[in-house]
Coordinates of C-alpha atoms in Angstrom, one line a residue:
M28 CA -15.5 46.3 -48.1
R29 CA -15.6 49.8 -46.5
E30 CA -11.8 50.1 -46.4
D31 CA -10.3 50.4 -49.9
A32 CA -6.8 49.4 -48.6
Q33 CA -8.3 46.1 -47.2
Y34 CA -10.6 45.4 -50.2
E35 CA -8.5 42.8 -51.9
T36 CA -7.6 41.0 -48.7
N37 CA -11.2 40.9 -47.4
L38 CA -12.4 39.8 -50.8
H39 CA -10.3 36.6 -50.5
I40 CA -11.4 36.0 -46.9
L41 CA -15.0 36.3 -48.0
A42 CA -14.5 34.0 -51.0
A43 CA -12.8 31.4 -48.7
E44 CA -15.8 31.6 -46.3
L45 CA -18.3 31.2 -49.1
W46 CA -16.4 28.1 -50.3
N47 CA -16.3 26.7 -46.8
N48 CA -12.6 26.9 -46.7
P49 CA -11.7 29.6 -44.1
L50 CA -8.1 30.8 -44.2
N51 CA -7.8 30.6 -40.4
A52 CA -9.6 27.2 -40.0
A53 CA -9.0 25.4 -36.7
P54 CA -7.2 22.1 -37.1
A55 CA -9.2 18.9 -36.8
L56 CA -9.6 17.4 -33.4
G57 CA -7.3 14.6 -32.5
P58 CA -8.4 11.3 -30.8
K59 CA -10.1 11.7 -27.4
P60 CA -7.6 11.8 -24.6
E61 CA -7.6 9.6 -21.5
F62 CA -8.9 11.8 -18.7
T63 CA -7.9 9.6 -15.8
L64 CA -4.9 11.2 -14.0
A65 CA -1.8 9.0 -14.1
S66 CA -1.2 9.6 -10.4
T67 CA -4.5 7.9 -9.6
I68 CA -3.8 4.7 -11.5
I69 CA -3.0 1.9 -9.1
P70 CA -0.8 -0.8 -10.6
S71 CA -2.3 -4.2 -10.7
Q72 CA -0.5 -7.0 -8.8
K73 CA 0.6 -8.4 -12.1
S74 CA 2.1 -5.2 -13.4
L75 CA 3.6 -4.5 -10.0
K76 CA 5.5 -7.8 -10.1
E77 CA 6.8 -7.1 -13.6
L78 CA 8.4 -3.7 -12.5
S79 CA 12.1 -3.9 -12.1
C80 CA 13.7 -2.6 -8.9
D81 CA 14.7 0.6 -10.7
Q82 CA 11.3 1.1 -12.3
F83 CA 9.6 0.6 -8.9
V84 CA 11.8 3.3 -7.3
E85 CA 11.0 5.6 -10.2
E86 CA 7.3 5.0 -9.6
V87 CA 7.8 5.9 -6.0
K88 CA 9.6 9.1 -6.9
R89 CA 6.9 10.0 -9.3
L90 CA 4.1 9.5 -6.7
L91 CA 6.1 11.4 -4.0
S92 CA 6.3 14.4 -6.3
T93 CA 2.7 14.2 -7.5
P94 CA 0.0 16.1 -5.5
H95 CA -3.0 14.2 -4.2
S96 CA -1.4 10.8 -4.9
E97 CA -1.6 9.4 -1.3
I98 CA -4.0 6.6 -2.3
A99 CA -1.9 5.4 -5.2
Y100 CA 1.3 5.6 -3.2
T101 CA -0.2 3.7 -0.3
E102 CA -1.6 1.0 -2.6
L103 CA 1.8 0.7 -4.3
I104 CA 3.8 0.1 -1.1
E105 CA 1.2 -2.1 0.5
G106 CA 0.9 -4.1 -2.7
E107 CA 4.6 -4.7 -2.9
T108 CA 4.6 -5.6 0.9
K109 CA 1.9 -8.2 0.2
R110 CA 3.9 -9.7 -2.7
A111 CA 7.0 -9.9 -0.5
Y112 CA 5.1 -11.5 2.4
E113 CA 3.6 -14.1 0.1
T114 CA 7.0 -14.9 -1.4
I115 CA 8.4 -15.6 2.1
Q116 CA 5.3 -17.6 3.2
V117 CA 5.8 -19.9 0.2
N118 CA 9.2 -20.7 1.5
S119 CA 8.3 -21.0 5.2
N120 CA 8.8 -24.7 5.7
Y121 CA 11.6 -24.9 8.2
H122 CA 11.8 -28.6 9.0
F123 CA 15.4 -29.1 8.0
S124 CA 18.9 -28.6 9.2
I125 CA 20.6 -25.5 8.0
T126 CA 23.7 -25.9 5.8
P127 CA 25.8 -23.1 4.3
E128 CA 24.1 -23.8 0.9
L129 CA 20.6 -23.5 2.4
F130 CA 21.5 -20.4 4.4
S131 CA 22.8 -18.7 1.2
Q132 CA 19.7 -19.8 -0.7
Y133 CA 17.4 -18.3 1.9
Q134 CA 19.4 -15.1 2.0
E135 CA 18.8 -14.7 -1.7
I136 CA 15.1 -15.6 -1.5
H137 CA 14.5 -13.0 1.3
F138 CA 16.7 -10.3 -0.2
K139 CA 15.0 -10.6 -3.6
A140 CA 11.6 -10.6 -1.9
V141 CA 12.2 -7.1 -0.3
E142 CA 14.7 -5.6 -2.7
K143 CA 12.2 -3.2 -4.1
L144 CA 11.0 -2.1 -0.7
M145 CA 14.6 -1.7 0.5
A146 CA 15.5 0.5 -2.5
A147 CA 12.3 2.5 -2.2
S148 CA 12.6 3.0 1.6
I149 CA 15.9 4.9 1.0
I150 CA 14.1 7.4 -1.3
V151 CA 11.1 7.8 1.1
V152 CA 13.3 8.4 4.1
R153 CA 15.2 11.0 2.2
Y154 CA 12.2 12.8 0.6
G155 CA 9.0 11.6 2.2
D156 CA 7.1 12.6 5.3
L157 CA 6.6 10.5 8.5
K158 CA 3.2 9.1 7.3
Q159 CA 4.8 7.9 4.0
Q160 CA 7.7 6.4 5.9
Q161 CA 5.5 4.6 8.3
L162 CA 4.3 2.2 5.6
F163 CA 7.8 0.7 5.5
V164 CA 7.8 0.1 9.3
D165 CA 4.4 -1.5 8.8
A166 CA 6.0 -3.7 6.1
V167 CA 8.8 -4.9 8.5
L168 CA 6.1 -5.7 11.0
K169 CA 4.1 -7.8 8.5
L170 CA 7.2 -9.6 7.4
C171 CA 7.7 -10.8 11.1
M172 CA 4.3 -12.5 11.1
K173 CA 3.8 -16.2 10.5
P174 CA 0.4 -17.9 10.7
F175 CA 0.3 -20.7 13.2
V176 CA -0.1 -24.1 11.5
N177 CA -1.3 -26.9 13.8
G178 CA 1.1 -29.8 13.8
E179 CA 3.9 -27.9 12.0
I180 CA 7.4 -29.1 12.8
T181 CA 10.5 -26.9 12.7
T182 CA 14.1 -27.7 13.4
E183 CA 15.8 -25.6 16.1
G184 CA 17.3 -22.4 14.6
T185 CA 15.7 -22.7 11.2
I186 CA 12.7 -20.5 12.2
Y187 CA 15.1 -17.5 12.4
L188 CA 15.4 -17.7 8.6
H189 CA 11.9 -16.3 8.5
L190 CA 13.2 -13.0 9.8
L191 CA 15.9 -12.3 7.2
A192 CA 13.7 -10.2 5.0
A193 CA 12.4 -8.1 7.9
T194 CA 16.0 -7.6 9.1
F195 CA 17.2 -6.5 5.7
L196 CA 14.4 -4.0 5.4
L197 CA 14.7 -2.7 9.0
Y198 CA 18.4 -2.1 8.7
T199 CA 18.0 -0.4 5.3
I200 CA 15.6 2.0 6.9
G201 CA 17.9 2.6 9.9
V202 CA 21.0 3.2 7.8
A203 CA 19.0 5.6 5.6
C204 CA 17.9 7.6 8.7
I205 CA 21.6 8.0 9.7
K206 CA 22.7 8.9 6.1
F207 CA 20.0 11.6 5.7
S208 CA 19.9 12.7 9.3
Y209 CA 16.2 11.8 9.7
F210 CA 15.8 10.4 13.3
Q211 CA 12.1 10.9 14.0
L212 CA 11.3 7.6 12.3
L213 CA 13.6 5.7 14.7
N214 CA 11.2 6.5 17.5
V215 CA 8.4 4.8 15.5
I216 CA 10.6 1.7 14.9
F217 CA 11.6 1.3 18.6
K218 CA 8.0 1.8 19.9
T219 CA 6.5 -0.7 17.5
K220 CA 5.3 -4.0 18.8
V221 CA 4.7 -7.1 16.7
P222 CA 1.4 -8.7 17.9
A223 CA 0.8 -12.4 18.5
G224 CA 0.9 -14.6 15.5
N225 CA 4.5 -13.7 14.8
V226 CA 7.3 -16.0 13.9
F227 CA 8.2 -16.7 17.5
S228 CA 4.8 -17.1 19.1
P229 CA 1.1 -17.6 18.2
S230 CA 0.0 -16.0 21.5
Y231 CA 2.7 -13.5 22.6
G232 CA 3.9 -10.2 21.1
F233 CA 7.4 -8.9 20.9
S234 CA 9.3 -5.7 20.2
L235 CA 9.9 -5.1 16.5
A236 CA 13.5 -4.2 17.3
F237 CA 14.0 -7.5 19.1
L238 CA 12.5 -9.7 16.3
A239 CA 13.9 -8.0 13.2
G240 CA 16.9 -6.1 14.7
T241 CA 18.9 -8.6 16.6
C242 CA 20.7 -11.8 15.7
H243 CA 19.1 -14.9 17.1
W244 CA 22.0 -17.2 16.2
R245 CA 25.2 -17.5 18.1
A246 CA 28.2 -15.9 16.4
D247 CA 30.0 -19.3 16.1
V248 CA 26.9 -20.9 14.5
L249 CA 26.3 -18.1 12.1
N250 CA 30.0 -18.2 11.1
I251 CA 29.5 -21.9 10.1
Y252 CA 26.5 -21.0 8.0
M253 CA 28.4 -18.2 6.3
G254 CA 31.7 -20.1 6.0
S255 CA 33.5 -17.3 7.7
T256 CA 35.5 -16.5 10.9
W257 CA 34.2 -13.0 11.6
I258 CA 34.0 -11.7 15.2
Y259 CA 30.7 -10.1 14.4
P260 CA 29.3 -12.2 11.5
F261 CA 25.8 -10.7 11.8
S262 CA 27.2 -7.2 11.2
E263 CA 29.4 -8.4 8.3
L264 CA 26.4 -10.1 6.7
L265 CA 24.2 -7.1 6.8
W266 CA 26.5 -4.3 5.8
R267 CA 27.7 -6.3 2.8
K268 CA 24.1 -7.0 1.7
L269 CA 23.1 -3.4 2.1
Y270 CA 26.1 -1.7 0.5
P271 CA 25.0 -2.1 -3.2
L272 CA 21.7 -0.3 -2.4
F273 CA 23.6 2.7 -0.9
K274 CA 26.4 2.8 -3.3
E275 CA 25.1 5.8 -5.3
Y276 CA 24.5 7.7 -2.0
T277 CA 28.0 7.2 -0.5
I278 CA 31.5 8.1 -1.5
D279 CA 32.9 4.6 -1.3
M280 CA 32.6 1.3 0.7
E281 CA 34.5 2.8 3.7
D282 CA 32.2 5.8 3.8
F283 CA 29.2 3.4 3.9
R284 CA 30.9 1.3 6.7
C285 CA 31.1 4.4 8.8
I286 CA 27.4 5.2 8.3
Y287 CA 26.5 1.6 9.0
C288 CA 28.6 1.5 12.2
A289 CA 26.8 4.7 13.4
W290 CA 23.5 3.1 12.9
E291 CA 24.5 -0.1 14.6
H292 CA 25.8 1.8 17.6
L293 CA 22.7 4.0 17.8
F294 CA 20.5 0.8 17.5
S295 CA 22.2 -0.8 20.4
L296 CA 21.7 2.3 22.6
L297 CA 18.1 2.8 21.6
Y298 CA 17.3 -0.8 22.0
H299 CA 18.1 -0.6 25.7
H300 CA 16.6 2.9 26.1
Y301 CA 13.3 1.6 24.9
Q302 CA 13.7 -1.7 26.8
C303 CA 12.9 -3.7 23.6
G304 CA 13.8 -7.0 25.1
L305 CA 16.4 -9.0 26.9
M306 CA 19.9 -8.9 25.3
H307 CA 22.8 -10.9 26.6
Q308 CA 25.3 -8.6 28.5
N309 CA 28.0 -9.5 26.0
D310 CA 25.8 -8.3 23.1
F311 CA 25.4 -4.8 24.6
T312 CA 27.1 -2.1 22.4
T313 CA 28.8 -4.7 20.3
G314 CA 29.0 -5.1 16.6
L315 CA 31.0 -3.9 13.7
F316 CA 31.2 -0.4 15.2
S317 CA 33.3 -1.7 18.1
R318 CA 36.0 -2.7 15.6
K319 CA 35.6 0.7 13.9
V320 CA 36.3 2.4 17.2
E321 CA 39.5 0.5 17.5
D322 CA 40.5 1.6 14.0
F323 CA 40.0 5.2 15.0

């Protein structure tokens, strides 16, 4: 009340305070917030399964750009790997003769099983570090494993179906490395060994590149399964399955074919450089890229 010029204003302020109705009262507190950081929330197996492919990729992008989210990211990729592995194991009875219909059916089962991992691996190769990318190589390795079942009977050639998912994922990673010029991960791939208990042997290990990176069917046999007459049916099968995943990263189908051919050529050279396994002489430096060279 000491300033005459402020007397009227201060009188109203005083009256408001006396009546417990301050003019500058703070708003009431809202509901208590959730103090758990979103980046630390690990999706349950149930919610993980319910994520669409696009939603899964967005979750991977979010975790890649969120500091201190290593645990959540690792659990996300390992959880999806486990789900894919279990899906393949459920369909791992190979005591039948392959028909074109069954071959197509197993293609879809295996592709759907690893579709989220394939789409996410492209993002992680592009934006992630080597440690984050390593999880996808580990996923390929796990997909090559098959527990030994005493007395189990398989028909010759059908056991190769077990490797379709691993091959789809391995080639997605490889093509992504070519597309985004990230080659350090390729050293990891070609140095990785699949331990015993894999699809080929309960007691002997193999190179990951041999198990998941090469075609174990003859070209004429694979053409029968595919209902085609391709010179390199294995190449044709893979680039056509992978193209939809890379469509938004490439100009057109022809651009993707060039990238795929570069990967296939590099794979062939690295395979022999790292001595990943025996490969028939006629299979050395062959594949779709050989036709591409002729086009050029």
